[in-house]
């Protein structure tokens, strides 16, 4: 049975106790909801992988209550990591560092590095503080699906295997954390997010942005990820209406994710889901919109890409992945 509780002092104590007992607790962060397990409890981490249906060789992020715990998990903390932690923690940034022994193969997927993050969401912070240790937490969705930005999203996919969901309302950022690899050579941006490449460069200097294919095993770097059931098709703004009309004529149920493009004269069967034009707002709304496409049982969702600057780069990355070729399952 999955409990859903508001984050009161009692439910936060219960959540920390459950984690100590090796149980699974979903909790809000400022990015997306995480599916938490005690990072040093192998049985708990295994149960978390099983609940998600995630392959064992995919590493998970260890969440910490403060930057001073970095040394508990990382073999070394190079100066750029110190600078990023000072600039952006607590916040939506994950650092990949060389691991120390506390970071087991289960958590790192056998890699020699570990992903570490100090989130800023008050509920996440309180839970981390009460629990004391590291909480291993991937996004609280089934593997390959859209990350949850509300407690209802978590419940819709993980009712049963998760013991408690702390309902902290909708996540403010709505996109997963920015991931920077500082474990070798030039710092590398593994996953764009709300902390933008421009902000990272201002603190770090040069930053490499590797092609997904050469990046280490980042599940978010699979070609299709963060995807709804419906097919997602990316299209130029001026072709949106014509393509929607064409698909609707093939008896497909079509959703248009619209950021205010002119959409005169669409067939009646086409659903228009209005999205904000502001990039931060768009990031905040995107996953709820992709889930809405499935709730409405659409076959296809048409979307346009925002300009790839700032948070727009992260939104475009997630839309490309949602539209990417799918593995046959
Ligand atoms: O915002 C977020 O990052 C959320 C919240 C809950 O913290 N978490 C999240 O976790 O998105 P997940 O597991 O869905 O995505 C984390 C990504 C995965 O793609 C994983 O492969 C990558 O981080 N990752 C974790 N540790 C890594 C490592 N040592 N090296 C490279 N990539 C790593
Ligand atoms: Mg995920």
Coordinates of C-alpha atoms and ligand atoms in Angstrom, one line a residue:
X1 CA 0.0 0.0 0.0
X2 CA 1.3 3.4 -0.9
X3 CA 0.6 6.2 1.6
X4 CA 0.4 9.8 0.2
X5 CA 0.9 12.4 3.0
X6 CA 1.5 16.1 3.2
X7 CA 4.9 17.0 4.5
X8 CA 4.1 17.6 8.2
X9 CA 6.7 17.0 11.0
X10 CA 5.1 13.6 11.7
X11 CA 5.1 12.4 8.1
X12 CA 8.7 13.6 7.6
X13 CA 9.7 11.6 10.7
X14 CA 7.9 8.6 9.3
X15 CA 9.6 9.1 6.0
X16 CA 13.1 9.1 7.6
X17 CA 12.2 6.0 9.6
X18 CA 11.0 4.2 6.6
X19 CA 14.2 5.0 4.8
X20 CA 16.2 3.6 7.8
X21 CA 14.1 0.4 7.5
X22 CA 15.1 0.0 3.9
X23 CA 11.7 1.1 2.5
X24 CA 11.1 3.4 -0.5
X25 CA 9.9 7.0 -0.1
X26 CA 9.1 9.4 -2.9
X27 CA 9.7 13.0 -2.2
X28 CA 9.6 16.4 -4.0
X29 CA 12.7 18.2 -5.1
X30 CA 12.7 21.5 -6.9
X31 CA 13.4 19.7 -10.2
X32 CA 11.2 16.5 -10.2
X33 CA 10.0 14.0 -7.6
X34 CA 12.6 11.4 -6.6
X35 CA 12.2 7.8 -5.6
X36 CA 14.3 7.6 -2.5
X37 CA 16.2 4.7 -0.9
X38 CA 18.9 4.6 1.7
X39 CA 22.0 4.8 -0.5
X40 CA 24.1 2.6 1.8
X41 CA 21.4 -0.2 2.1
X42 CA 21.9 -2.6 -0.9
X43 CA 18.5 -4.3 -0.4
X44 CA 16.8 -0.9 -0.5
X45 CA 18.6 0.2 -3.6
X46 CA 17.8 -3.0 -5.3
X47 CA 14.1 -2.6 -4.4
X48 CA 14.2 0.9 -5.9
X49 CA 15.7 -0.3 -9.2
X50 CA 13.0 -3.0 -9.3
X51 CA 10.2 -0.5 -8.6
X52 CA 11.4 1.6 -11.5
X53 CA 12.0 -1.3 -13.9
X54 CA 15.5 0.2 -14.4
X55 CA 18.5 -1.7 -15.7
X56 CA 21.1 -2.3 -12.9
X57 CA 23.9 -0.7 -14.9
X58 CA 22.3 2.8 -14.7
X59 CA 23.8 4.9 -12.0
X60 CA 21.6 6.9 -9.6
X61 CA 22.2 10.3 -8.0
X62 CA 23.0 10.3 -4.2
X63 CA 21.2 13.3 -2.5
X64 CA 22.9 14.9 0.4
X65 CA 21.8 17.5 2.9
X66 CA 24.9 19.7 2.7
X67 CA 28.0 20.2 0.5
X68 CA 30.3 19.2 3.4
X69 CA 29.1 15.6 2.9
X70 CA 30.7 15.5 -0.6
X71 CA 33.9 14.0 0.9
X72 CA 31.9 11.1 2.4
X73 CA 31.1 10.0 -1.2
X74 CA 33.7 11.4 -3.5
X75 CA 37.4 10.2 -3.5
X76 CA 38.5 13.7 -4.3
X77 CA 36.7 17.1 -4.6
X78 CA 38.6 19.1 -7.3
X79 CA 38.5 23.0 -7.0
X80 CA 35.9 23.3 -9.8
X81 CA 33.5 21.1 -7.9
X82 CA 34.0 23.3 -4.8
X83 CA 33.2 26.3 -6.9
X84 CA 30.1 24.9 -8.4
X85 CA 28.8 23.6 -5.1
X86 CA 29.4 27.1 -3.6
X87 CA 27.6 28.8 -6.5
X88 CA 24.6 26.5 -7.0
X89 CA 24.0 24.3 -4.0
X90 CA 21.5 23.8 -2.6
X91 CA 19.9 23.6 -6.1
X92 CA 19.2 21.8 -9.3
X93 CA 22.8 20.7 -10.1
X94 CA 24.3 17.2 -10.0
X95 CA 28.1 16.8 -9.8
X96 CA 29.8 13.6 -11.1
X97 CA 33.0 12.9 -9.2
X98 CA 35.3 10.0 -8.7
X99 CA 33.6 7.8 -6.1
X100 CA 34.9 6.6 -2.7
X101 CA 34.1 3.2 -1.1
X102 CA 30.8 4.4 0.4
X103 CA 29.4 4.7 -3.2
X104 CA 28.7 1.0 -4.0
X105 CA 28.5 -0.6 -7.4
X106 CA 24.8 -0.7 -7.0
X107 CA 24.5 3.0 -6.7
X108 CA 27.1 3.8 -9.4
X109 CA 26.1 1.1 -11.8
X110 CA 29.7 -0.2 -11.6
X111 CA 31.2 3.2 -12.7
X112 CA 34.2 4.6 -10.9
X113 CA 32.2 7.9 -10.5
X114 CA 29.2 8.9 -8.4
X115 CA 26.5 11.6 -9.1
X116 CA 25.9 13.9 -6.0
X117 CA 23.4 16.6 -5.4
X118 CA 22.2 18.9 -2.6
X119 CA 18.6 19.8 -3.5
X120 CA 17.0 23.1 -2.4
X121 CA 13.4 22.0 -1.9
X122 CA 12.5 22.5 1.7
X123 CA 10.8 19.0 2.0
X124 CA 13.9 17.3 0.4
X125 CA 16.2 19.2 2.7
X126 CA 14.2 18.4 5.8
X127 CA 14.0 14.7 4.9
X128 CA 17.8 14.6 4.2
X129 CA 18.6 16.3 7.4
X130 CA 16.4 13.9 9.5
X131 CA 17.7 10.8 7.7
X132 CA 21.3 12.0 8.0
X133 CA 22.9 9.9 5.3
X134 CA 22.8 9.8 1.5
X135 CA 19.5 9.1 -0.3
X136 CA 19.8 7.4 -3.7
X137 CA 17.0 8.8 -5.8
X138 CA 16.3 8.6 -9.5
X139 CA 13.2 10.4 -10.8
X140 CA 10.1 8.6 -9.4
X141 CA 8.8 7.3 -12.8
X142 CA 8.9 3.9 -14.5
X143 CA 12.1 3.6 -16.6
X144 CA 12.0 5.6 -19.8
X145 CA 8.9 7.5 -19.0
X146 CA 8.3 11.1 -18.3
X147 CA 9.6 12.4 -14.9
X148 CA 6.9 13.2 -12.3
X149 CA 6.4 16.8 -11.2
X150 CA 3.5 16.1 -8.9
X151 CA 2.6 13.5 -6.3
X152 CA -0.3 12.3 -8.5
X153 CA 2.2 11.6 -11.3
X154 CA 4.3 9.4 -8.9
X155 CA 1.2 7.5 -7.7
X156 CA 0.0 6.9 -11.2
X157 CA 3.1 4.8 -12.0
X158 CA 4.4 3.5 -8.7
X159 CA 1.3 2.8 -6.6
X160 CA 2.3 -0.3 -4.6
X161 CA 6.1 -0.6 -4.6
X162 CA 6.7 2.8 -3.0
X163 CA 5.8 2.9 0.7
X164 CA 5.2 6.7 1.1
X165 CA 4.9 9.7 -1.2
X166 CA 5.4 13.1 0.5
X167 CA 3.2 15.4 -1.4
X168 CA 4.9 18.8 -1.6
X169 CA 2.8 20.1 -4.5
X170 CA 4.1 20.7 -8.1
X171 CA 7.9 21.0 -8.6
X172 CA 9.0 24.5 -9.4
X173 CA 11.7 23.8 -12.0
X174 CA 9.9 20.8 -13.6
X175 CA 13.0 19.5 -15.5
X176 CA 15.7 17.2 -14.1
X177 CA 18.9 18.6 -12.6
X178 CA 21.8 19.8 -14.8
X179 CA 24.6 17.2 -14.6
X180 CA 28.2 18.2 -14.8
X181 CA 31.0 15.6 -15.0
X182 CA 34.1 16.7 -13.1
X183 CA 35.7 13.3 -12.9
X184 CA 38.2 13.7 -15.8
X185 CA 39.7 16.4 -17.9
X186 CA 37.6 19.3 -19.0
X187 CA 34.3 19.6 -17.1
X188 CA 31.5 18.1 -19.3
X189 CA 27.8 19.0 -19.4
X190 CA 26.1 15.5 -19.4
X191 CA 22.5 16.8 -19.1
X192 CA 21.3 20.4 -19.6
X193 CA 18.9 21.7 -17.0
X194 CA 17.8 24.8 -15.2
X195 CA 21.3 25.7 -14.2
X196 CA 22.3 26.7 -17.8
X197 CA 25.5 26.1 -19.7
X198 CA 26.0 29.9 -19.6
X199 CA 25.8 30.0 -15.8
X200 CA 28.3 27.1 -15.6
X201 CA 30.8 28.7 -17.9
X202 CA 30.6 31.9 -15.8
X203 CA 31.8 29.9 -12.8
X204 CA 34.0 27.2 -14.5
X205 CA 35.4 28.6 -17.6
X206 CA 35.5 26.2 -20.5
X207 CA 32.9 23.4 -20.6
X208 CA 32.6 20.6 -23.0
X209 CA 29.2 19.4 -24.3
X210 CA 29.7 15.8 -25.4
X211 CA 27.6 14.1 -28.0
X212 CA 25.1 11.8 -26.2
X213 CA 26.8 8.7 -27.8
X214 CA 30.2 9.3 -26.1
X215 CA 28.8 10.3 -22.7
X216 CA 28.9 7.7 -19.9
X217 CA 25.8 5.7 -19.1
X218 CA 23.3 8.5 -18.5
X219 CA 19.9 7.0 -19.0
X220 CA 18.7 10.5 -19.9
X221 CA 21.2 10.3 -22.8
X222 CA 19.4 7.3 -24.4
X223 CA 17.8 8.5 -27.7
X224 CA 14.3 7.9 -26.5
X225 CA 13.6 8.9 -22.9
X226 CA 11.3 11.2 -21.0
X227 CA 8.7 9.9 -23.5
X228 CA 4.9 9.7 -23.3
X229 CA 3.1 6.7 -24.9
X230 CA 2.0 8.9 -27.8
X231 CA 4.5 9.6 -30.6
X232 CA 6.1 13.0 -30.3
X233 CA 6.9 14.8 -33.6
X234 CA 9.0 18.0 -33.7
X235 CA 8.0 20.4 -36.4
X236 CA 8.6 23.9 -37.7
X237 CA 6.1 26.4 -36.3
X238 CA 4.8 27.4 -39.8
X239 CA 4.0 23.7 -40.6
X240 CA 2.2 22.9 -37.4
X241 CA -1.3 23.5 -38.5
X242 CA -0.9 21.7 -41.9
X243 CA 0.7 18.7 -40.3
X244 CA -2.0 18.5 -37.6
X245 CA -4.6 18.6 -40.3
X246 CA -2.9 15.9 -42.3
X247 CA -2.6 13.5 -39.3
X248 CA -6.1 14.1 -38.2
X249 CA -7.3 13.2 -41.7
X250 CA -5.6 9.8 -41.1
X251 CA -7.9 9.3 -38.2
X252 CA -5.2 9.9 -35.6
X253 CA -5.9 11.7 -32.5
X254 CA -3.5 14.7 -32.5
X255 CA -2.4 17.0 -29.8
X256 CA -0.6 20.3 -30.6
X257 CA 1.7 21.6 -27.9
X258 CA 1.3 25.2 -28.7
X259 CA 3.4 28.1 -27.6
X260 CA 1.2 30.6 -29.2
X261 CA 1.9 29.7 -32.9
X262 CA -0.9 30.8 -35.2
X263 CA -3.2 27.8 -35.5
X264 CA -6.1 29.0 -37.6
X265 CA -8.6 26.4 -38.8
X266 CA -7.6 23.2 -37.1
X267 CA -9.9 20.2 -37.5
X268 CA -12.2 19.8 -34.5
X269 CA -10.6 16.5 -33.3
X270 CA -7.2 18.2 -32.7
X271 CA -6.5 19.0 -29.1
X272 CA -4.5 22.2 -28.4
X273 CA -2.5 22.1 -25.2
X274 CA -1.4 25.7 -24.5
X275 CA 2.2 26.0 -23.2
X276 CA 3.8 29.2 -21.9
X277 CA 6.4 31.0 -24.1
X278 CA 8.7 31.9 -21.3
X279 CA 11.4 29.2 -21.1
X280 CA 11.4 28.7 -17.3
X281 CA 7.6 28.5 -17.3
X282 CA 7.8 26.1 -20.3
X283 CA 10.2 23.8 -18.4
X284 CA 7.9 23.9 -15.4
X285 CA 4.9 22.8 -17.5
X286 CA 6.4 20.5 -20.1
X287 CA 6.1 17.1 -18.4
X288 CA 2.5 17.8 -17.2
X289 CA 1.7 18.6 -20.8
X290 CA 3.3 15.3 -22.1
X291 CA 1.3 13.4 -19.5
X292 CA -1.9 15.2 -20.5
X293 CA -1.3 14.0 -24.1
X294 CA -1.5 10.4 -22.8
X295 CA -4.5 11.1 -20.5
X296 CA -6.3 12.4 -23.6
X297 CA -5.3 9.2 -25.4
X298 CA -3.7 11.1 -28.3
X299 CA -1.7 9.1 -30.8
X300 CA 0.6 11.9 -31.8
X301 CA 1.8 15.1 -30.2
X302 CA 3.2 17.9 -32.4
X303 CA 5.7 20.3 -30.8
X304 CA 8.0 23.1 -31.9
X305 CA 11.5 23.6 -30.3
X306 CA 12.3 26.7 -28.3
X307 CA 15.5 28.6 -29.1
X308 CA 18.3 26.6 -27.5
X309 CA 19.7 29.1 -25.1
X310 CA 19.5 29.1 -21.3
X311 CA 16.7 26.8 -20.1
X312 CA 15.4 26.6 -23.7
X313 CA 18.4 24.2 -24.3
X314 CA 17.1 21.9 -21.6
X315 CA 13.5 22.0 -22.9
X316 CA 14.7 21.3 -26.4
X317 CA 16.9 18.4 -25.1
X318 CA 13.9 16.7 -23.4
X319 CA 11.6 17.3 -26.4
X320 CA 14.2 15.7 -28.7
X321 CA 14.4 12.7 -26.4
X322 CA 10.7 12.4 -26.2
X323 CA 10.7 12.4 -30.0
X324 CA 13.6 10.0 -30.3
X325 CA 13.5 6.6 -31.9
X326 CA 12.1 4.1 -29.4
X327 CA 13.5 0.7 -28.5
X328 CA 11.2 -2.1 -29.6
X329 CA 9.9 -3.7 -26.4
Ligands
LIG1 O1 16.7 16.3 -10.9 C1 17.2 15.2 -10.8 O2 18.3 15.0 -11.1 C2 16.3 14.1 -10.3 C3 16.0 14.4 -8.8 C4 15.2 13.3 -8.2 O3 17.2 14.5 -8.1 N1 16.9 12.8 -10.4 C5 17.0 12.2 -11.6 O4 17.5 11.0 -11.5 O5 16.7 12.7 -12.7 P1 17.6 10.0 -12.8 O6 18.2 8.7 -12.2 O7 16.2 9.8 -13.4 O8 18.6 10.6 -13.7 C6 19.9 10.8 -13.2 C7 20.8 10.7 -14.3 C8 20.8 9.4 -15.0 O9 20.6 9.6 -16.3 C9 22.1 8.8 -14.6 O10 22.5 7.9 -15.6 C10 23.0 10.0 -14.4 O11 22.1 10.9 -13.8 N2 24.1 9.6 -13.5 C11 24.0 9.3 -12.2 N3 25.3 9.0 -11.7 C12 26.1 9.2 -12.8 C13 27.5 9.0 -13.0 N4 28.3 8.6 -12.0 N5 28.0 9.2 -14.2 C14 27.3 9.6 -15.2 N6 25.9 9.8 -15.1 C15 25.4 9.6 -13.9
LIG2 MG1 14.9 9.7 -14.7

